XYZ file of C-alpha atoms in Angstrom:
464
model
C -1.580 6.898 26.089
C -1.050 5.570 29.615
C -1.150 1.886 28.694
C 1.059 0.803 25.836
C -0.496 -2.095 23.715
C 2.148 -4.907 23.324
C 1.694 -8.507 22.410
C 3.643 -10.834 25.080
C 5.004 -14.159 24.104
C 3.634 -16.378 26.668
C 4.855 -19.852 24.874
C 5.727 -22.280 27.762
C 5.936 -19.259 30.286
C 4.442 -19.422 33.576
C 1.237 -17.539 34.527
C -0.365 -17.436 37.898
C -4.270 -17.073 38.395
C -5.250 -16.681 42.025
C -8.925 -16.984 42.836
C -11.822 -19.569 43.335
C -14.995 -18.160 41.536
C -16.293 -16.573 38.722
C -13.346 -13.996 38.214
C -10.717 -16.756 38.270
C -12.855 -18.946 35.653
C -13.170 -15.869 33.330
C -9.324 -15.233 33.392
C -8.618 -18.818 32.809
C -10.730 -19.315 29.895
C -9.076 -16.252 28.307
C -5.563 -17.531 29.074
C -6.416 -21.152 27.779
C -6.115 -19.446 24.261
C -2.403 -18.829 24.800
C 0.380 -21.449 25.071
C 1.335 -20.442 28.654
C 1.781 -22.875 31.704
C -1.115 -21.989 33.876
C -0.803 -22.386 37.619
C -4.186 -21.635 39.420
C -4.292 -21.313 42.925
C -7.766 -21.656 44.409
C -8.418 -22.967 48.146
C -11.932 -23.823 47.502
C -12.506 -23.861 43.723
C -16.180 -23.661 42.384
C -17.265 -26.705 40.206
C -16.923 -24.930 37.007
C -13.492 -23.574 37.618
C -12.321 -27.046 38.832
C -13.918 -28.921 35.798
C -12.125 -26.364 33.297
C -8.793 -26.641 34.960
C -8.843 -30.300 35.023
C -10.120 -30.442 31.142
C -7.376 -28.501 30.080
C -4.472 -30.109 32.398
C -4.053 -26.680 34.191
C -1.981 -27.128 37.426
C -4.440 -26.477 40.354
C -2.974 -25.850 43.825
C -5.655 -25.681 46.390
C -4.099 -23.098 48.541
C -3.134 -19.474 48.441
C 0.011 -18.569 46.632
C 2.991 -17.856 48.577
C 6.317 -15.909 47.402
C 8.069 -18.743 45.948
C 5.212 -19.630 43.578
C 5.609 -16.352 41.888
C 9.234 -16.953 41.116
C 9.793 -16.893 37.118
C 6.151 -16.069 36.353
C 5.673 -13.824 33.284
C 2.350 -12.629 34.752
C -0.107 -12.799 37.727
C -3.734 -12.384 37.887
C -5.376 -11.565 41.170
C -8.962 -12.767 40.638
C -10.531 -13.520 44.105
C -13.052 -10.758 44.097
C -11.693 -9.874 47.408
C -9.719 -6.605 47.972
C -7.430 -8.148 50.646
C -6.698 -11.430 49.034
C -5.892 -9.829 45.818
C -3.697 -6.922 47.420
C -1.781 -9.807 48.918
C -1.063 -11.432 45.668
C -0.134 -8.163 44.165
C 2.510 -7.407 46.895
C 4.001 -11.134 46.369
C 4.070 -10.375 42.324
C 5.833 -7.246 42.488
C 8.296 -8.590 45.221
C 9.116 -11.261 42.619
C 9.211 -8.582 39.716
C 6.113 -10.034 38.137
C 3.507 -7.884 36.422
C 0.126 -8.139 38.046
C -3.398 -7.483 36.985
C -6.286 -7.275 39.712
C -9.634 -7.821 38.389
C -11.761 -4.663 38.153
C -9.234 -2.674 39.951
C -7.358 -0.373 37.386
C -5.245 1.428 40.093
C -4.248 -1.941 41.623
C -2.813 -3.314 38.282
C 0.250 -2.883 36.390
C -1.499 -3.951 33.030
C -4.765 -4.230 31.837
C -6.313 -6.979 29.792
C -8.174 -5.874 26.539
C -11.072 -6.898 24.672
C -9.903 -9.494 22.025
C -10.930 -10.437 18.541
C -9.598 -13.897 18.104
C -8.673 -15.030 14.640
C -5.642 -17.153 15.649
C -3.041 -15.931 14.465
C -4.690 -12.702 13.851
C -5.731 -10.941 17.040
C -7.198 -7.768 17.735
C -6.904 -6.172 21.033
C -9.233 -3.280 22.116
C -8.286 -0.944 25.105
C -10.029 1.937 26.368
C -7.447 2.672 29.409
C -9.871 0.879 31.770
C -12.386 3.890 31.416
C -15.080 2.329 29.179
C -15.349 -1.486 29.287
C -18.709 -1.392 27.632
C -17.578 0.629 24.866
C -14.738 -2.023 24.210
C -17.089 -4.937 24.361
C -19.331 -3.075 21.775
C -16.392 -2.548 19.594
C -15.424 -6.299 19.857
C -18.694 -7.376 19.017
C -18.847 -5.150 15.788
C -15.471 -6.262 14.599
C -16.648 -10.074 15.378
C -19.425 -9.690 13.054
C -17.367 -8.051 10.406
C -14.083 -9.997 10.269
C -14.566 -13.357 8.516
C -13.379 -16.569 10.246
C -11.518 -17.491 7.425
C -8.895 -15.080 8.500
C -7.292 -17.420 10.939
C -6.673 -20.171 8.256
C -5.152 -17.728 5.801
C -2.818 -16.058 8.320
C -1.641 -19.500 9.615
C -0.707 -20.629 6.014
C 0.890 -17.274 5.510
C 3.104 -17.581 8.878
C 4.157 -21.066 7.893
C 5.030 -19.469 4.264
C 6.741 -16.370 5.455
C 10.438 -17.720 5.273
C 9.761 -18.798 1.644
C 8.555 -15.212 0.674
C 11.730 -13.681 1.551
C 12.956 -14.815 -1.986
C 11.285 -11.475 -2.927
C 13.130 -8.339 -2.374
C 12.407 -6.608 0.790
C 9.864 -3.623 0.768
C 7.158 -3.006 -1.980
C 7.722 -6.358 -3.782
C 7.178 -8.461 -0.759
C 4.213 -6.177 0.374
C 2.406 -6.691 -3.074
C 2.724 -10.362 -2.777
C 1.126 -10.392 0.644
C -1.462 -8.051 -0.388
C -2.138 -10.193 -3.446
C -2.443 -13.306 -1.179
C -4.688 -11.972 1.683
C -6.988 -9.991 -0.398
C -7.236 -11.937 -3.690
C -5.695 -15.134 -4.221
C -6.051 -16.698 -0.663
C -9.739 -15.845 -0.073
C -10.396 -17.069 -3.597
C -8.722 -20.341 -2.931
C -9.826 -20.726 0.679
C -13.569 -20.573 -0.452
C -13.337 -22.866 -3.568
C -10.752 -25.401 -2.593
C -10.257 -25.109 1.201
C -7.606 -24.613 3.694
C -5.414 -27.691 2.448
C -4.414 -25.917 -0.928
C -3.512 -22.671 0.562
C 0.144 -23.591 0.549
C -0.009 -24.717 -3.164
C -1.599 -21.240 -3.819
C 1.198 -19.529 -1.985
C 3.935 -21.315 -4.117
C 2.087 -20.699 -7.353
C 1.751 -17.029 -6.249
C 5.324 -16.589 -5.487
C 6.301 -17.859 -8.902
C 4.065 -15.376 -10.229
C 5.591 -12.406 -8.564
C 9.274 -13.377 -8.832
C 9.019 -13.512 -12.664
C 7.028 -10.410 -12.833
C 8.651 -7.209 -14.132
C 8.884 -4.702 -11.361
C 6.363 -1.655 -11.442
C 7.911 1.552 -12.086
C 7.664 4.381 -9.497
C 4.809 6.815 -9.532
C 3.686 10.016 -7.798
C -0.143 10.393 -6.700
C -0.948 14.060 -5.828
C -3.691 13.608 -3.271
C -5.970 16.029 -1.466
C -5.863 15.581 2.249
C -9.200 17.488 2.677
C -9.479 20.260 5.223
C -8.212 18.407 8.317
C -10.721 15.789 9.403
C -9.561 12.363 8.495
C -13.078 11.225 7.868
C -13.513 13.942 5.151
C -10.831 12.124 3.138
C -11.885 10.265 0.065
C -11.476 6.321 0.248
C -9.195 6.465 -2.664
C -6.992 9.093 -0.845
C -6.857 6.710 2.123
C -5.926 3.740 0.016
C -3.194 5.390 -1.713
C -1.880 6.973 1.697
C -1.840 3.387 3.080
C 0.123 1.968 0.209
C 2.855 4.765 -0.066
C 6.347 4.133 0.336
C 7.211 7.971 0.548
C 4.660 10.565 1.737
C 5.588 14.201 0.912
C 3.275 16.355 3.005
C 2.320 20.099 3.281
C 2.466 21.941 6.567
C -1.385 21.981 6.970
C -1.669 18.204 6.787
C -2.500 17.271 10.489
C -1.005 14.359 12.274
C -4.062 12.528 12.575
C -4.158 11.937 8.770
C -0.437 11.349 8.516
C -1.289 8.545 11.214
C -3.304 6.684 8.301
C 0.102 6.075 6.404
C 2.292 3.061 6.948
C 4.500 3.518 9.878
C 7.398 2.144 7.850
C 6.940 4.883 5.032
C 9.389 7.893 4.726
C 7.948 11.153 5.650
C 9.130 14.399 4.171
C 7.659 17.627 5.268
C 7.564 20.463 2.939
C 5.892 23.231 4.703
C 4.797 26.353 3.003
C 3.568 29.603 4.999
C 2.759 32.876 3.506
C 5.530 35.576 4.181
C 7.246 32.772 6.207
C 9.636 29.878 5.977
C 8.934 27.817 2.784
C 10.389 24.802 0.844
C 11.262 25.960 -2.535
C 9.091 24.476 -5.069
C 12.167 23.032 -7.213
C 13.127 21.124 -4.163
C 9.594 19.580 -3.654
C 9.756 18.606 -7.480
C 13.207 17.094 -6.867
C 12.090 14.946 -3.994
C 9.053 13.467 -6.117
C 11.255 12.799 -9.019
C 14.012 11.256 -7.122
C 11.927 8.748 -5.073
C 9.606 7.821 -7.883
C 12.598 7.328 -10.284
C 13.829 4.774 -7.766
C 10.693 2.705 -8.018
C 8.841 3.918 -5.245
C 5.028 4.841 -4.606
C 4.946 8.507 -3.985
C 2.163 10.257 -2.367
C 2.336 14.176 -2.560
C -0.050 15.027 0.117
C -1.709 18.360 -0.133
C -4.339 20.020 2.382
C -7.737 20.600 1.116
C -8.055 19.930 -2.641
C -4.730 19.576 -4.602
C -6.023 21.849 -7.615
C -7.169 24.921 -5.529
C -4.015 26.996 -4.608
C -1.719 23.957 -4.252
C 0.671 24.789 -6.998
C -0.582 21.178 -8.648
C 0.139 22.707 -12.253
C 3.626 23.284 -11.463
C 4.284 19.778 -9.809
C 2.497 17.826 -12.553
C 4.403 19.559 -15.450
C 7.750 18.903 -13.519
C 6.708 15.179 -13.355
C 5.670 15.066 -16.801
C 8.932 16.496 -17.989
C 10.776 13.963 -15.963
C 8.995 11.035 -17.505
C 7.328 10.277 -14.330
C 3.858 8.622 -14.298
C 1.307 10.759 -12.067
C -2.335 10.967 -11.252
C -4.582 13.489 -9.117
C -7.012 12.408 -6.315
C -9.166 15.446 -5.393
C -9.951 16.400 -1.845
C -12.604 18.502 -0.262
C -11.388 22.249 -0.377
C -11.425 24.466 2.853
C -14.231 26.607 1.299
C -16.694 23.757 0.959
C -15.876 22.604 4.425
C -16.226 26.012 5.915
C -19.277 26.815 4.349
C -20.866 23.452 5.627
C -19.543 24.275 9.111
C -21.684 27.512 9.217
C -24.512 25.615 7.415
C -24.353 28.063 4.401
C -24.480 27.593 0.816
C -21.937 28.997 -1.371
C -24.089 29.688 -4.155
C -27.924 30.535 -4.039
C -30.620 31.548 -6.297
C -31.282 35.133 -6.545
C -28.270 35.899 -4.441
C -25.220 34.946 -6.539
C -24.938 33.282 -9.704
C -21.148 32.938 -9.352
C -18.699 31.917 -6.482
C -14.936 33.130 -6.302
C -12.203 31.241 -4.813
C -9.381 33.710 -4.043
C -5.917 33.945 -2.531
C -5.223 37.116 -0.767
C -1.620 36.836 -1.474
C 0.660 35.568 -4.330
C 4.504 35.518 -5.188
C 4.593 39.188 -5.435
C 2.809 39.927 -2.036
C -0.957 40.895 -1.792
C -3.021 39.687 -4.797
C -5.125 41.980 -6.927
C -8.538 40.962 -8.095
C -11.668 42.221 -9.858
C -12.677 44.171 -6.729
C -15.458 45.926 -8.576
C -17.157 42.469 -9.143
C -16.804 41.490 -5.616
C -18.124 44.705 -4.396
C -21.604 44.168 -6.022
C -24.246 43.251 -3.677
C -24.740 39.320 -3.079
C -21.216 38.440 -4.254
C -19.766 35.745 -2.420
C -16.063 34.591 -2.211
C -14.003 32.297 -0.204
C -10.643 33.924 0.644
C -7.543 31.873 1.300
C -4.446 32.859 3.103
C -6.184 36.041 4.122
C -5.129 36.748 7.895
C -2.521 39.277 7.110
C -4.183 40.655 4.000
C -7.562 41.514 5.827
C -6.912 45.254 5.861
C -5.685 45.231 2.206
C -8.985 43.324 1.084
C -11.258 45.680 3.188
C -9.576 48.665 1.620
C -9.950 47.425 -2.111
C -13.536 46.426 -1.529
C -14.843 49.720 0.185
C -12.948 51.741 -2.393
C -15.032 50.031 -4.957
C -18.379 50.509 -3.250
C -18.908 47.554 -1.099
C -21.259 47.721 1.799
C -19.243 47.925 5.115
C -21.974 45.838 6.588
C -21.583 42.908 4.061
C -21.267 39.943 6.445
C -17.972 38.282 6.624
C -17.370 34.610 8.522
C -13.756 33.388 9.591
C -13.451 29.774 10.001
C -10.019 28.618 11.649
C -8.807 25.124 11.497
C -11.788 24.005 9.321
C -13.331 20.474 10.401
C -10.746 19.994 13.000
C -11.649 19.470 16.681
C -10.396 22.933 17.455
C -12.338 24.481 14.574
C -13.225 28.089 15.533
C -15.990 30.357 13.981
C -15.841 34.094 14.270
C -18.412 36.451 12.723
C -17.544 39.985 11.474
C -18.622 42.547 8.931
C -16.297 44.062 6.272
C -16.122 47.188 8.167
C -14.725 45.727 11.280
C -13.022 42.795 9.709
C -9.263 43.735 10.592
C -10.269 44.707 14.116
C -12.153 41.309 14.473
C -9.192 39.280 13.169
C -6.735 41.004 15.553
C -9.106 40.303 18.471
C -9.579 36.681 17.647
C -5.652 36.141 17.492
C -5.917 33.296 15.150
C -2.954 30.790 15.181
C -4.166 28.174 12.787
C -5.351 28.707 9.068
C -8.359 30.544 8.363
C -10.661 30.600 5.382
C -12.596 33.919 5.032
C -15.954 33.684 3.815
C -16.939 36.882 2.282
C -20.657 37.511 2.062
C -21.793 34.616 4.123
C -22.964 34.566 7.708
C -23.713 31.481 9.772
C -27.204 30.160 8.674
C -28.113 29.287 12.454
C -27.232 32.738 13.595
C -29.412 34.191 10.706
C -32.314 32.168 11.480
C -32.149 32.807 15.308
C -31.428 36.509 15.272
C -34.878 37.618 13.928
C -36.628 35.447 16.749
C -34.647 37.138 19.621
C -35.190 40.675 18.011
C -38.912 39.968 17.983
C -38.765 38.444 21.409
C -37.262 41.497 23.080
C -38.957 44.111 21.062
């Protein structure tokens, strides 16, 4: 992020605009939405520019700006459409310690003005680092269509009532009050009775929340999916957004943690096979302690919480401690990996069952029904199998599995750095070593990428 987005208070502060034509008019119209004292320097203002300035009481100076004119300004806009004139203004502004924006000149500007969706006092700013203004305008248009005009009145009433709402304890009680107002009570009153009764509705709602019994804390055990935030369920995203505390596994990427409230407390409880791990008792203690304090806790697990996620151990500990809990499933890595290679985990005539295996357990490498897995057509998704590849290969071949059985390795499933590597059972350890995976890998035994399977026969025929 090169340009850091902020909202600057311009109330009763001087802002300089220099230019005489369409560029200056566009900036003037935008800045008239603020409470700034606007000073327009235009040697020969075009008719629309002059009329707009006059109608809104803007200070119009019919000359080029001088050094003294920039003193005390908060911002300056070079809107001449002339490189030399804009460069002159930029030099004067910087000499006076004033941030300057030159229209259509990213390199010559200290800041950029974003595309804005205005529902005063709700303002949404859209920036693309100056790289794609057309995209910013498209996003603005989309948001303009989606956001109701009623947001403005709701927010204005809420802003005036904010001090009264401080009668509620800071934190969840206050957030619940405002959520109730903005997403239920406020819109209902606005639609049925109008803006004039919003203050009365807020007073009644405040009394209701002040007299309400505080909700007890709880834990939601949430599957974050394989890594792509778009693959999270709507319920998972909603729970994450409302959490006071997020206790997350090592495999949950930053892009998903970004969906939580910035004020939430984040506790990393990473686990890594044959590596550093947070003891399960410590994870249980974190959940119980925060929920017992009346907080909403999200225990965020990679993939699906019920697949090799120690879900049973955690729900048993919560039940024993008398903590209310719920499970929100997620997409497990096996499903996401199969989707990535365009393959079906089950298929008529090939396999009537599917096995989800972990290659290691608390004792080390995990043993399974290798004879069943070695049968032709068997399919298995193997979790945590990088270090156990030679062990898995040996057990399967020992039970007569075909060394040419296809194996597909998918690293960082569904993420931007996802990588797919094909192998056979016979060369699995060597392929893994050569691939030098650093991220989590799901091993799909008995499956090859569907596109490769479809293309290969055609290529063989072409070169026969």
